[in-house]
mmCIF file with all atom_site columns, C-alpha atoms in Angstrom:
data_model
loop_
_atom_site.group_PDB
_atom_site.id
_atom_site.type_symbol
_atom_site.label_atom_id
_atom_site.label_alt_id
_atom_site.label_comp_id
_atom_site.label_asym_id
_atom_site.label_entity_id
_atom_site.label_seq_id
_atom_site.pdbx_PDB_ins_code
_atom_site.Cartn_x
_atom_site.Cartn_y
_atom_site.Cartn_z
_atom_site.occupancy
_atom_site.B_iso_or_equiv
_atom_site.pdbx_formal_charge
_atom_site.auth_seq_id
_atom_site.auth_comp_id
_atom_site.auth_asym_id
_atom_site.auth_atom_id
_atom_site.pdbx_PDB_model_num
ATOM 1  C CA . MET R 1 1  ? 16.888  -18.313 -31.813 1.00 53.00 ? 295 MET R CA 1
ATOM 2  C CA . LYS R 1 2  ? 17.249  -17.880 -28.063 1.00 70.00 ? 296 LYS R CA 1
ATOM 3  C CA . SER R 1 3  ? 16.190  -14.686 -26.351 1.00 84.00 ? 297 SER R CA 1
ATOM 4  C CA . LYS R 1 4  ? 18.945  -12.445 -25.071 1.00 91.00 ? 298 LYS R CA 1
ATOM 5  C CA . CYS R 1 5  ? 18.998  -10.815 -21.663 1.00 94.00 ? 299 CYS R CA 1
ATOM 6  C CA . GLU R 1 6  ? 18.160  -7.132  -22.003 1.00 93.00 ? 300 GLU R CA 1
ATOM 7  C CA . TRP R 1 7  ? 20.803  -6.335  -19.360 1.00 93.00 ? 301 TRP R CA 1
ATOM 8  C CA . CYS R 1 8  ? 23.853  -8.471  -20.140 1.00 96.00 ? 302 CYS R CA 1
ATOM 9  C CA . SER R 1 9  ? 22.972  -9.840  -23.633 1.00 95.00 ? 303 SER R CA 1
ATOM 10 C CA . ARG R 1 10 ? 23.642  -13.455 -22.672 1.00 95.00 ? 304 ARG R CA 1
ATOM 11 C CA . THR R 1 11 ? 21.297  -16.156 -23.926 1.00 93.00 ? 305 THR R CA 1
ATOM 12 C CA . ASN R 1 12 ? 20.855  -18.029 -20.676 1.00 90.00 ? 306 ASN R CA 1
ATOM 13 C CA . LEU R 1 13 ? 17.369  -16.671 -19.861 1.00 94.00 ? 307 LEU R CA 1
ATOM 14 C CA . GLU R 1 14 ? 14.863  -18.589 -17.772 1.00 95.00 ? 308 GLU R CA 1
ATOM 15 C CA . GLN R 1 15 ? 11.132  -18.037 -18.037 1.00 95.00 ? 309 GLN R CA 1
ATOM 16 C CA . THR R 1 16 ? 9.514   -17.894 -14.632 1.00 97.00 ? 310 THR R CA 1
ATOM 17 C CA . ALA R 1 17 ? 6.741   -16.109 -12.748 1.00 98.00 ? 311 ALA R CA 1
ATOM 18 C CA . ASP R 1 18 ? 7.244   -13.434 -10.132 1.00 97.00 ? 312 ASP R CA 1
ATOM 19 C CA . SER R 1 19 ? 5.450   -10.628 -8.318  1.00 98.00 ? 313 SER R CA 1
ATOM 20 C CA . VAL R 1 20 ? 5.536   -7.111  -9.714  1.00 98.00 ? 314 VAL R CA 1
ATOM 21 C CA . PHE R 1 21 ? 4.246   -3.929  -8.142  1.00 98.00 ? 315 PHE R CA 1
ATOM 22 C CA . TRP R 1 22 ? 2.180   -1.575  -10.263 1.00 97.00 ? 316 TRP R CA 1
ATOM 23 C CA . GLU R 1 23 ? 0.670   1.844   -9.746  1.00 97.00 ? 317 GLU R CA 1
ATOM 24 C CA . LEU R 1 24 ? -2.925  2.050   -10.927 1.00 97.00 ? 318 LEU R CA 1
ATOM 25 C CA . PRO R 1 25 ? -3.587  4.457   -13.828 1.00 92.00 ? 319 PRO R CA 1
ATOM 26 C CA . ASP R 1 26 ? -5.430  6.914   -11.580 1.00 92.00 ? 320 ASP R CA 1
ATOM 27 C CA . GLY R 1 27 ? -2.453  7.047   -9.205  1.00 94.00 ? 321 GLY R CA 1
ATOM 28 C CA . SER R 1 28 ? -4.624  6.155   -6.217  1.00 95.00 ? 322 SER R CA 1
ATOM 29 C CA . ARG R 1 29 ? -2.527  3.194   -5.038  1.00 97.00 ? 323 ARG R CA 1
ATOM 30 C CA . ALA R 1 30 ? -0.160  0.433   -6.024  1.00 97.00 ? 324 ALA R CA 1
ATOM 31 C CA . ILE R 1 31 ? -0.996  -3.252  -6.295  1.00 98.00 ? 325 ILE R CA 1
ATOM 32 C CA . GLU R 1 32 ? 0.988   -6.458  -6.321  1.00 98.00 ? 326 GLU R CA 1
ATOM 33 C CA . ILE R 1 33 ? 0.502   -8.613  -9.417  1.00 98.00 ? 327 ILE R CA 1
ATOM 34 C CA . ALA R 1 34 ? 1.628   -12.101 -8.438  1.00 98.00 ? 328 ALA R CA 1
ATOM 35 C CA . ALA R 1 35 ? 2.701   -14.854 -10.843 1.00 98.00 ? 329 ALA R CA 1
ATOM 36 C CA . THR R 1 36 ? 3.519   -12.411 -13.636 1.00 98.00 ? 330 THR R CA 1
ATOM 37 C CA . PRO R 1 37 ? 5.430   -13.900 -16.591 1.00 98.00 ? 331 PRO R CA 1
ATOM 38 C CA . THR R 1 38 ? 9.043   -12.928 -15.991 1.00 97.00 ? 332 THR R CA 1
ATOM 39 C CA . TYR R 1 39 ? 12.457  -13.448 -17.527 1.00 96.00 ? 333 TYR R CA 1
ATOM 40 C CA . ARG R 1 40 ? 15.301  -14.186 -15.144 1.00 96.00 ? 334 ARG R CA 1
ATOM 41 C CA . CYS R 1 41 ? 18.943  -14.159 -16.135 1.00 96.00 ? 335 CYS R CA 1
ATOM 42 C CA . PRO R 1 42 ? 21.122  -16.337 -13.886 1.00 95.00 ? 336 PRO R CA 1
ATOM 43 C CA . ASP R 1 43 ? 24.262  -14.703 -15.305 1.00 96.00 ? 337 ASP R CA 1
ATOM 44 C CA . CYS R 1 44 ? 23.541  -11.132 -14.175 1.00 96.00 ? 338 CYS R CA 1
ATOM 45 C CA . ASP R 1 45 ? 20.729  -11.983 -11.685 1.00 95.00 ? 339 ASP R CA 1
ATOM 46 C CA . MET R 1 46 ? 18.230  -9.581  -13.297 1.00 96.00 ? 340 MET R CA 1
ATOM 47 C CA . SER R 1 47 ? 14.512  -10.309 -13.406 1.00 96.00 ? 341 SER R CA 1
ATOM 48 C CA . TYR R 1 48 ? 12.216  -8.389  -15.724 1.00 97.00 ? 342 TYR R CA 1
ATOM 49 C CA . GLN R 1 49 ? 9.031   -8.554  -17.757 1.00 97.00 ? 343 GLN R CA 1
ATOM 50 C CA . SER R 1 50 ? 8.978   -8.437  -21.539 1.00 95.00 ? 344 SER R CA 1
ATOM 51 C CA . GLU R 1 51 ? 7.688   -5.301  -23.248 1.00 94.00 ? 345 GLU R CA 1
ATOM 52 C CA . VAL R 1 52 ? 4.690   -7.322  -24.432 1.00 95.00 ? 346 VAL R CA 1
ATOM 53 C CA . VAL R 1 53 ? 3.702   -8.250  -20.856 1.00 97.00 ? 347 VAL R CA 1
ATOM 54 C CA . VAL R 1 54 ? 4.244   -4.680  -19.614 1.00 96.00 ? 348 VAL R CA 1
ATOM 55 C CA . LYS R 1 55 ? 2.035   -3.294  -22.392 1.00 94.00 ? 349 LYS R CA 1
ATOM 56 C CA . GLU R 1 56 ? -0.595  -5.969  -21.743 1.00 94.00 ? 350 GLU R CA 1
ATOM 57 C CA . ILE R 1 57 ? -0.775  -5.015  -18.045 1.00 97.00 ? 351 ILE R CA 1
ATOM 58 C CA . GLU R 1 58 ? -0.833  -1.270  -18.763 1.00 93.00 ? 352 GLU R CA 1
ATOM 59 C CA . ASN R 1 59 ? -3.580  -1.548  -21.382 1.00 91.00 ? 353 ASN R CA 1
ATOM 60 C CA . HIS R 1 60 ? -5.694  -3.891  -19.287 1.00 94.00 ? 354 HIS R CA 1
ATOM 61 C CA . LEU R 1 61 ? -5.515  -1.629  -16.229 1.00 95.00 ? 355 LEU R CA 1
ATOM 62 C CA . TYR R 1 62 ? -6.837  1.257   -18.356 1.00 90.00 ? 356 TYR R CA 1
ATOM 63 C CA . LEU R 1 63 ? -9.753  -0.832  -19.596 1.00 92.00 ? 357 LEU R CA 1
ATOM 64 C CA . ILE R 1 64 ? -11.126 -2.336  -16.378 1.00 94.00 ? 358 ILE R CA 1
ATOM 65 C CA . ASP R 1 65 ? -12.761 -1.117  -13.178 1.00 94.00 ? 359 ASP R CA 1
ATOM 66 C CA . CYS R 1 66 ? -9.684  -1.033  -10.936 1.00 95.00 ? 360 CYS R CA 1
ATOM 67 C CA . LYS R 1 67 ? -11.812 -0.547  -7.807  1.00 93.00 ? 361 LYS R CA 1
ATOM 68 C CA . GLN R 1 68 ? -12.535 -4.286  -7.786  1.00 91.00 ? 362 GLN R CA 1
ATOM 69 C CA . ILE R 1 69 ? -8.818  -5.142  -7.472  1.00 96.00 ? 363 ILE R CA 1
ATOM 70 C CA . GLY R 1 70 ? -7.521  -5.848  -3.989  1.00 97.00 ? 364 GLY R CA 1
ATOM 71 C CA . LYS R 1 71 ? -3.957  -5.259  -2.804  1.00 97.00 ? 365 LYS R CA 1
ATOM 72 C CA . VAL R 1 72 ? -2.767  -8.499  -4.451  1.00 98.00 ? 366 VAL R CA 1
ATOM 73 C CA . ILE R 1 73 ? -3.997  -10.205 -7.615  1.00 98.00 ? 367 ILE R CA 1
ATOM 74 C CA . THR R 1 74 ? -2.439  -12.815 -9.870  1.00 98.00 ? 368 THR R CA 1
ATOM 75 C CA . PHE R 1 75 ? -1.583  -11.975 -13.457 1.00 98.00 ? 369 PHE R CA 1
ATOM 76 C CA . ASP R 1 76 ? -4.149  -14.484 -14.747 1.00 98.00 ? 370 ASP R CA 1
ATOM 77 C CA . GLU R 1 77 ? -6.882  -13.154 -12.429 1.00 98.00 ? 371 GLU R CA 1
ATOM 78 C CA . LEU R 1 78 ? -6.133  -9.612  -13.579 1.00 98.00 ? 372 LEU R CA 1
ATOM 79 C CA . MET R 1 79 ? -6.354  -10.556 -17.244 1.00 97.00 ? 373 MET R CA 1
ATOM 80 C CA . GLU R 1 80 ? -9.700  -12.303 -16.634 1.00 97.00 ? 374 GLU R CA 1
ATOM 81 C CA . ILE R 1 81 ? -11.394 -9.127  -15.336 1.00 96.00 ? 375 ILE R CA 1
ATOM 82 C CA . PRO R 1 82 ? -13.854 -8.023  -18.038 1.00 94.00 ? 376 PRO R CA 1
ATOM 83 C CA . ARG R 1 83 ? -12.935 -4.887  -19.935 1.00 91.00 ? 377 ARG R CA 1
ATOM 84 C CA . LEU R 1 84 ? -15.208 -1.853  -19.975 1.00 87.00 ? 378 LEU R CA 1
ATOM 85 C CA . LEU R 1 85 ? -13.898 -0.805  -23.416 1.00 74.00 ? 379 LEU R CA 1
ATOM 86 C CA . LYS R 1 86 ? -12.699 -2.894  -26.355 1.00 72.00 ? 380 LYS R CA 1
ATOM 87 C CA . LYS R 1 87 ? -9.344  -1.139  -26.651 1.00 70.00 ? 381 LYS R CA 1
ATOM 88 C CA . ASN R 1 88 ? -7.187  1.561   -25.097 1.00 66.00 ? 382 ASN R CA 1
ATOM 89 C CA . TYR R 1 89 ? -8.068  4.657   -27.112 1.00 64.00 ? 383 TYR R CA 1
ATOM 90 C CA . PHE R 1 90 ? -5.229  6.558   -25.427 1.00 65.00 ? 384 PHE R CA 1
ATOM 91 C CA . ASP R 1 91 ? -2.529  4.249   -26.820 1.00 66.00 ? 385 ASP R CA 1
ATOM 92 C CA . PHE R 1 92 ? -1.180  5.823   -30.013 1.00 63.00 ? 386 PHE R CA 1
ATOM 93 C CA . SER R 1 93 ? 1.813   3.508   -30.354 1.00 72.00 ? 387 SER R CA 1
ATOM 94 C CA . SER R 1 94 ? 0.156   0.990   -32.671 1.00 59.00 ? 388 SER R CA 1
#
Protein backbone atom coordinates (compact mmCIF):
# COMPACT_ATOMS: atom_id res chain seq x y z
CA MET A 1 0.00 0.00 0.00
CA LYS A 2 1.35 3.40 -0.99
CA SER A 3 1.41 6.27 1.46
CA LYS A 4 -1.05 9.07 0.87
CA CYS A 5 -0.22 12.75 1.02
CA GLU A 6 -1.56 14.23 4.25
CA TRP A 7 -2.58 17.37 2.33
CA CYS A 8 -4.15 16.23 -0.94
CA SER A 9 -4.54 12.45 -0.34
CA ARG A 10 -2.82 11.49 -3.59
CA THR A 11 -0.41 8.56 -3.59
CA ASN A 12 2.39 10.17 -5.53
CA LEU A 13 4.67 10.84 -2.53
CA GLU A 14 8.44 11.05 -2.82
CA GLN A 15 10.76 10.36 0.08
CA THR A 16 13.52 12.92 0.28
CA ALA A 17 15.59 14.84 2.82
CA ASP A 18 15.21 18.50 3.63
CA SER A 19 16.04 21.11 6.26
CA VAL A 20 13.60 21.81 9.07
CA PHE A 21 13.76 24.51 11.70
CA TRP A 22 13.09 23.57 15.30
CA GLU A 23 12.79 25.47 18.54
CA LEU A 24 14.73 23.87 21.37
CA PRO A 25 12.64 22.59 24.31
CA ASP A 26 13.89 25.36 26.61
CA GLY A 27 12.81 28.00 24.08
CA SER A 28 16.28 29.56 24.04
CA ARG A 29 16.76 29.42 20.26
CA ALA A 30 15.89 27.64 17.05
CA ILE A 31 18.15 25.32 15.09
CA GLU A 32 18.24 24.02 11.54
CA ILE A 33 18.13 20.24 11.22
CA ALA A 34 19.47 19.45 7.76
CA ALA A 35 18.85 16.24 5.81
CA THR A 36 15.72 15.38 7.77
CA PRO A 37 13.61 12.55 6.31
CA THR A 38 10.80 14.29 4.46
CA TYR A 39 7.82 13.45 2.29
CA ARG A 40 7.27 15.62 -0.76
CA CYS A 41 4.12 15.56 -2.85
CA PRO A 42 4.69 16.73 -6.43
CA ASP A 43 0.92 17.06 -6.94
CA CYS A 44 0.27 19.71 -4.28
CA ASP A 45 3.94 20.75 -3.74
CA MET A 46 3.81 20.16 0.03
CA SER A 47 6.82 18.92 1.99
CA TYR A 48 6.43 17.54 5.49
CA GLN A 49 7.84 15.12 8.03
CA SER A 50 5.98 12.04 9.21
CA GLU A 51 4.57 12.01 12.74
CA VAL A 52 7.15 9.35 13.62
CA VAL A 53 10.06 11.62 12.60
CA VAL A 54 8.54 14.63 14.40
CA LYS A 55 8.13 12.60 17.61
CA GLU A 56 11.65 11.20 17.27
CA ILE A 57 13.12 14.72 17.01
CA GLU A 58 11.00 16.08 19.88
CA ASN A 59 11.86 13.20 22.22
CA HIS A 60 15.55 13.27 21.37
CA LEU A 61 15.82 17.02 21.98
CA TYR A 62 14.35 16.50 25.47
CA LEU A 63 16.88 13.79 26.26
CA ILE A 64 20.17 15.38 25.20
CA ASP A 65 22.33 18.33 26.22
CA CYS A 66 21.14 20.86 23.64
CA LYS A 67 23.97 23.26 24.49
CA GLN A 68 26.32 21.18 22.33
CA ILE A 69 24.18 21.75 19.21
CA GLY A 70 25.27 24.53 16.89
CA LYS A 71 22.97 26.55 14.63
CA VAL A 72 22.87 23.73 12.04
CA ILE A 73 23.05 19.97 12.54
CA THR A 74 22.08 17.06 10.33
CA PHE A 75 19.31 14.71 11.37
CA ASP A 76 21.76 11.80 11.65
CA GLU A 77 24.23 13.85 13.72
CA LEU A 78 21.42 14.91 16.04
CA MET A 79 20.25 11.34 16.55
CA GLU A 80 23.83 10.24 17.34
CA ILE A 81 24.16 12.63 20.32
CA PRO A 82 24.10 10.47 23.46
CA ARG A 83 20.99 10.73 25.59
CA LEU A 84 21.16 11.82 29.22
CA LEU A 85 18.02 9.79 30.07
CA LYS A 86 16.73 6.51 28.65
CA LYS A 87 13.30 7.88 27.77
CA ASN A 88 11.18 11.02 27.81
CA TYR A 89 9.34 10.79 31.13
CA PHE A 90 7.18 13.76 30.13
CA ASP A 91 5.65 11.95 27.13
CA PHE A 92 2.35 10.42 28.25
CA SER A 93 1.13 9.54 24.77
CA SER A 94 2.43 5.96 24.74
